[in-house]
């Protein structure tokens, strides 16, 4: 099988000389070509799980199994752009091009493609200070895509944006995922965002997977007033309220 499998993952930290258990036996399958949402209250362990899947931290026990060759890219809550580099240079940051003419042409074509894909073709020479918050996050997404990852890990990337920009960026993620066939692990505490984006929604509680929901892949924008999604939202709310 392709994708990523998380098996009995455990993680704790030492806080004031006490061991704080953050993840307690997580089992989860991340399917390729899908958006998997990690949803839950602050402190439930969703960001820690994302960081372990991405290799930014080591677990205490358990394992993360990659069933095929993988490359991961991150999109964080802040765009984390280099202010002295323009959009194109930020997207290319960290990439290595071969010495040959063909390699350089391929790199230029890739950069042009991902910048166009996120709607910044007219701003490739603009600097971060000249961009809106949404445009900065688009640059961060383009940088992740340019790395040609098998999985993109997104940690509440739109939390700091206003409602309208956030809605626009959600549409961008859906469009990019469909066009690129990307596999995405996305952390959020917004149920509406989870319902708009997710193919699988994983509700976390006390460092464990509390419940999972699936939404069939379909064309067009999802209507949050649809009876099916309203029922799912009510069920998820019940799950989360049980965590109080």
mmCIF file of C-alpha atoms in Angstrom, residues 1-215:
data_model
loop_
_atom_site.group_PDB
_atom_site.id
_atom_site.type_symbol
_atom_site.label_atom_id
_atom_site.label_comp_id
_atom_site.label_asym_id
_atom_site.label_seq_id
_atom_site.Cartn_x
_atom_site.Cartn_y
_atom_site.Cartn_z
ATOM 1 C CA UNK A 1 0.000 0.000 0.000
ATOM 2 C CA UNK A 2 1.036 3.634 -0.459
ATOM 3 C CA UNK A 3 0.605 6.402 2.058
ATOM 4 C CA UNK A 4 1.708 6.661 5.699
ATOM 5 C CA UNK A 5 0.759 4.434 8.603
ATOM 6 C CA UNK A 6 1.068 5.533 12.243
ATOM 7 C CA UNK A 7 1.333 2.614 14.667
ATOM 8 C CA UNK A 8 0.861 2.897 18.448
ATOM 9 C CA UNK A 9 2.645 6.255 18.537
ATOM 10 C CA UNK A 10 3.459 7.675 21.989
ATOM 11 C CA UNK A 11 5.067 10.971 22.919
ATOM 12 C CA UNK A 12 5.606 12.823 26.201
ATOM 13 C CA UNK A 13 7.479 15.900 27.388
ATOM 14 C CA UNK A 14 9.030 16.868 30.687
ATOM 15 C CA UNK A 15 7.351 19.952 32.169
ATOM 16 C CA UNK A 16 8.376 21.226 35.626
ATOM 17 C CA UNK A 17 10.037 17.870 36.335
ATOM 18 C CA UNK A 18 6.840 16.002 35.469
ATOM 19 C CA UNK A 19 6.211 13.822 32.436
ATOM 20 C CA UNK A 20 3.323 15.182 30.394
ATOM 21 C CA UNK A 21 1.818 12.585 28.089
ATOM 22 C CA UNK A 22 0.815 14.192 24.794
ATOM 23 C CA UNK A 23 0.177 11.193 22.533
ATOM 24 C CA UNK A 24 -0.951 7.874 23.968
ATOM 25 C CA UNK A 25 -1.067 5.109 21.380
ATOM 26 C CA UNK A 26 -2.052 6.762 18.092
ATOM 27 C CA UNK A 27 -3.024 4.441 15.226
ATOM 28 C CA UNK A 28 -3.817 6.144 11.922
ATOM 29 C CA UNK A 29 -3.606 5.582 8.160
ATOM 30 C CA UNK A 30 -2.939 8.551 5.872
ATOM 31 C CA UNK A 31 -4.146 7.728 2.375
ATOM 32 C CA UNK A 32 -2.330 9.104 -0.691
ATOM 33 C CA UNK A 33 -4.086 11.723 -2.794
ATOM 34 C CA UNK A 34 -6.349 12.832 0.064
ATOM 35 C CA UNK A 35 -6.637 15.666 2.561
ATOM 36 C CA UNK A 36 -6.603 14.231 6.088
ATOM 37 C CA UNK A 37 -7.682 16.647 8.807
ATOM 38 C CA UNK A 38 -6.478 16.508 12.420
ATOM 39 C CA UNK A 39 -9.213 18.230 14.435
ATOM 40 C CA UNK A 40 -9.540 18.875 18.144
ATOM 41 C CA UNK A 41 -9.184 21.270 21.032
ATOM 42 C CA UNK A 42 -5.893 22.973 21.837
ATOM 43 C CA UNK A 43 -3.607 20.581 23.658
ATOM 44 C CA UNK A 44 -5.101 17.393 22.225
ATOM 45 C CA UNK A 45 -1.817 16.503 20.478
ATOM 46 C CA UNK A 46 -2.627 17.231 16.835
ATOM 47 C CA UNK A 47 0.397 19.469 16.135
ATOM 48 C CA UNK A 48 2.707 17.042 17.945
ATOM 49 C CA UNK A 49 1.373 14.228 15.749
ATOM 50 C CA UNK A 50 1.948 16.283 12.600
ATOM 51 C CA UNK A 51 5.530 17.059 13.660
ATOM 52 C CA UNK A 52 6.223 13.380 14.355
ATOM 53 C CA UNK A 53 4.830 12.357 10.962
ATOM 54 C CA UNK A 54 7.050 14.974 9.332
ATOM 55 C CA UNK A 55 10.147 13.871 11.209
ATOM 56 C CA UNK A 56 10.602 17.140 13.115
ATOM 57 C CA UNK A 57 10.485 15.256 16.427
ATOM 58 C CA UNK A 58 11.138 11.728 17.645
ATOM 59 C CA UNK A 59 8.501 9.585 19.320
ATOM 60 C CA UNK A 60 8.964 7.771 22.647
ATOM 61 C CA UNK A 61 7.655 4.530 21.157
ATOM 62 C CA UNK A 62 5.665 3.271 18.205
ATOM 63 C CA UNK A 63 6.497 4.037 14.601
ATOM 64 C CA UNK A 64 5.616 6.034 11.508
ATOM 65 C CA UNK A 65 5.751 3.761 8.467
ATOM 66 C CA UNK A 66 6.139 5.210 4.964
ATOM 67 C CA UNK A 67 4.884 2.659 2.450
ATOM 68 C CA UNK A 68 6.627 4.296 -0.472
ATOM 69 C CA UNK A 69 9.441 6.746 -1.094
ATOM 70 C CA UNK A 70 8.403 10.034 0.440
ATOM 71 C CA UNK A 71 9.304 13.693 0.597
ATOM 72 C CA UNK A 72 7.498 15.979 3.025
ATOM 73 C CA UNK A 73 7.027 19.735 2.905
ATOM 74 C CA UNK A 74 5.607 21.997 5.604
ATOM 75 C CA UNK A 75 3.293 25.002 5.544
ATOM 76 C CA UNK A 76 3.130 26.627 8.977
ATOM 77 C CA UNK A 77 0.751 29.132 10.551
ATOM 78 C CA UNK A 78 3.189 31.905 9.595
ATOM 79 C CA UNK A 79 4.444 32.042 5.991
ATOM 80 C CA UNK A 80 8.096 32.176 7.179
ATOM 81 C CA UNK A 81 9.298 33.946 4.031
ATOM 82 C CA UNK A 82 12.711 35.564 3.637
ATOM 83 C CA UNK A 83 11.973 39.326 3.543
ATOM 84 C CA UNK A 84 15.007 40.077 1.350
ATOM 85 C CA UNK A 85 13.897 37.597 -1.345
ATOM 86 C CA UNK A 86 11.093 38.137 -3.862
ATOM 87 C CA UNK A 87 8.296 35.625 -4.455
ATOM 88 C CA UNK A 88 10.197 33.584 -7.029
ATOM 89 C CA UNK A 89 13.335 33.489 -4.894
ATOM 90 C CA UNK A 90 11.344 32.455 -1.826
ATOM 91 C CA UNK A 91 9.654 29.654 -3.758
ATOM 92 C CA UNK A 92 13.047 28.469 -5.003
ATOM 93 C CA UNK A 93 14.668 28.724 -1.561
ATOM 94 C CA UNK A 94 16.344 25.451 -0.586
ATOM 95 C CA UNK A 95 15.982 23.868 -4.015
ATOM 96 C CA UNK A 96 19.015 22.621 -5.854
ATOM 97 C CA UNK A 97 19.337 22.739 -9.588
ATOM 98 C CA UNK A 98 21.784 20.695 -11.611
ATOM 99 C CA UNK A 99 24.591 22.312 -13.516
ATOM 100 C CA UNK A 100 23.294 21.492 -16.972
ATOM 101 C CA UNK A 101 21.172 23.725 -19.159
ATOM 102 C CA UNK A 102 18.354 21.159 -19.170
ATOM 103 C CA UNK A 103 18.318 21.091 -15.345
ATOM 104 C CA UNK A 104 18.147 24.865 -15.128
ATOM 105 C CA UNK A 105 15.329 24.990 -17.674
ATOM 106 C CA UNK A 106 13.406 22.334 -15.769
ATOM 107 C CA UNK A 107 13.820 24.330 -12.538
ATOM 108 C CA UNK A 108 12.594 27.523 -14.202
ATOM 109 C CA UNK A 109 9.590 25.707 -15.670
ATOM 110 C CA UNK A 110 8.724 24.208 -12.278
ATOM 111 C CA UNK A 111 8.931 27.556 -10.507
ATOM 112 C CA UNK A 112 6.797 29.210 -13.181
ATOM 113 C CA UNK A 113 4.244 26.392 -12.927
ATOM 114 C CA UNK A 114 3.753 26.473 -9.143
ATOM 115 C CA UNK A 115 3.705 30.269 -8.967
ATOM 116 C CA UNK A 116 1.023 30.325 -11.662
ATOM 117 C CA UNK A 117 -0.862 27.530 -9.902
ATOM 118 C CA UNK A 118 -1.267 29.601 -6.710
ATOM 119 C CA UNK A 119 -2.268 32.707 -8.663
ATOM 120 C CA UNK A 120 0.897 34.780 -8.211
ATOM 121 C CA UNK A 121 2.176 34.915 -11.802
ATOM 122 C CA UNK A 122 2.006 38.732 -11.792
ATOM 123 C CA UNK A 123 3.818 39.028 -8.449
ATOM 124 C CA UNK A 124 6.879 36.801 -8.828
ATOM 125 C CA UNK A 125 9.236 39.764 -8.325
ATOM 126 C CA UNK A 126 7.303 41.274 -5.402
ATOM 127 C CA UNK A 127 8.784 41.147 -1.895
ATOM 128 C CA UNK A 128 6.894 39.785 1.148
ATOM 129 C CA UNK A 129 6.281 43.282 2.545
ATOM 130 C CA UNK A 130 4.437 44.129 -0.674
ATOM 131 C CA UNK A 131 2.068 41.136 -0.351
ATOM 132 C CA UNK A 132 -1.137 40.631 1.609
ATOM 133 C CA UNK A 133 -1.308 37.902 4.249
ATOM 134 C CA UNK A 134 -3.123 35.596 1.865
ATOM 135 C CA UNK A 135 -0.571 36.169 -0.890
ATOM 136 C CA UNK A 136 2.242 35.408 1.526
ATOM 137 C CA UNK A 137 0.596 32.090 2.410
ATOM 138 C CA UNK A 138 0.157 31.342 -1.295
ATOM 139 C CA UNK A 139 3.908 31.854 -1.656
ATOM 140 C CA UNK A 140 4.499 29.417 1.217
ATOM 141 C CA UNK A 141 2.256 26.843 -0.480
ATOM 142 C CA UNK A 142 4.068 27.352 -3.806
ATOM 143 C CA UNK A 143 7.400 26.821 -2.017
ATOM 144 C CA UNK A 144 6.084 23.530 -0.615
ATOM 145 C CA UNK A 145 4.837 22.406 -4.045
ATOM 146 C CA UNK A 146 8.127 23.304 -5.737
ATOM 147 C CA UNK A 147 9.832 20.751 -3.504
ATOM 148 C CA UNK A 148 7.648 18.119 -5.233
ATOM 149 C CA UNK A 149 6.645 16.404 -1.973
ATOM 150 C CA UNK A 150 4.639 13.231 -1.611
ATOM 151 C CA UNK A 151 2.993 14.721 1.509
ATOM 152 C CA UNK A 152 2.335 18.332 2.480
ATOM 153 C CA UNK A 153 1.944 18.936 6.223
ATOM 154 C CA UNK A 154 -0.054 22.074 7.094
ATOM 155 C CA UNK A 155 -0.254 23.311 10.687
ATOM 156 C CA UNK A 156 -3.223 25.717 11.006
ATOM 157 C CA UNK A 157 -1.889 27.712 8.039
ATOM 158 C CA UNK A 158 -4.872 30.081 7.846
ATOM 159 C CA UNK A 159 -5.493 30.719 11.561
ATOM 160 C CA UNK A 160 -4.087 34.252 11.445
ATOM 161 C CA UNK A 161 -6.057 35.310 8.346
ATOM 162 C CA UNK A 162 -9.350 37.196 8.247
ATOM 163 C CA UNK A 163 -12.531 35.296 7.373
ATOM 164 C CA UNK A 164 -12.640 36.268 3.696
ATOM 165 C CA UNK A 165 -8.947 35.599 3.055
ATOM 166 C CA UNK A 166 -9.211 32.296 4.910
ATOM 167 C CA UNK A 167 -12.151 31.236 2.738
ATOM 168 C CA UNK A 168 -10.177 32.167 -0.393
ATOM 169 C CA UNK A 169 -7.158 30.180 0.778
ATOM 170 C CA UNK A 170 -9.317 27.132 1.513
ATOM 171 C CA UNK A 171 -10.514 27.235 -2.092
ATOM 172 C CA UNK A 172 -6.883 27.494 -3.214
ATOM 173 C CA UNK A 173 -5.893 24.400 -1.243
ATOM 174 C CA UNK A 174 -8.787 22.424 -2.731
ATOM 175 C CA UNK A 175 -7.896 23.527 -6.258
ATOM 176 C CA UNK A 176 -4.187 22.834 -5.848
ATOM 177 C CA UNK A 177 -4.867 19.426 -4.295
ATOM 178 C CA UNK A 178 -7.133 18.437 -7.176
ATOM 179 C CA UNK A 179 -4.761 19.650 -9.871
ATOM 180 C CA UNK A 180 -1.609 18.205 -8.282
ATOM 181 C CA UNK A 181 -3.150 15.117 -6.653
ATOM 182 C CA UNK A 182 -1.375 16.145 -3.455
ATOM 183 C CA UNK A 183 -1.530 14.207 -0.191
ATOM 184 C CA UNK A 184 -2.104 16.662 2.659
ATOM 185 C CA UNK A 185 -2.170 16.355 6.454
ATOM 186 C CA UNK A 186 -3.908 19.473 7.755
ATOM 187 C CA UNK A 187 -4.229 20.596 11.395
ATOM 188 C CA UNK A 188 -7.151 22.829 12.411
ATOM 189 C CA UNK A 189 -9.457 23.534 15.335
ATOM 190 C CA UNK A 190 -12.255 24.750 13.027
ATOM 191 C CA UNK A 191 -14.991 22.195 12.327
ATOM 192 C CA UNK A 192 -16.225 24.191 9.326
ATOM 193 C CA UNK A 193 -12.728 24.243 7.825
ATOM 194 C CA UNK A 194 -12.433 20.493 8.376
ATOM 195 C CA UNK A 195 -15.755 19.891 6.597
ATOM 196 C CA UNK A 196 -14.812 22.136 3.683
ATOM 197 C CA UNK A 197 -11.374 20.603 3.093
ATOM 198 C CA UNK A 198 -11.247 17.081 4.414
ATOM 199 C CA UNK A 199 -11.642 13.713 2.765
ATOM 200 C CA UNK A 200 -11.003 12.176 6.181
ATOM 201 C CA UNK A 201 -11.507 14.014 9.472
ATOM 202 C CA UNK A 202 -9.691 12.631 12.507
ATOM 203 C CA UNK A 203 -11.043 13.936 15.841
ATOM 204 C CA UNK A 204 -8.402 13.752 18.573
ATOM 205 C CA UNK A 205 -8.979 13.568 22.329
ATOM 206 C CA UNK A 206 -6.487 13.250 25.178
ATOM 207 C CA UNK A 207 -3.683 12.202 22.876
ATOM 208 C CA UNK A 208 -5.718 9.532 21.109
ATOM 209 C CA UNK A 209 -7.852 9.203 17.988
ATOM 210 C CA UNK A 210 -11.395 9.642 19.295
ATOM 211 C CA UNK A 211 -13.303 9.213 16.014
ATOM 212 C CA UNK A 212 -12.942 9.381 12.236
ATOM 213 C CA UNK A 213 -15.290 10.657 9.520
ATOM 214 C CA UNK A 214 -15.068 10.288 5.757
ATOM 215 C CA UNK A 215 -16.419 12.647 3.100
#
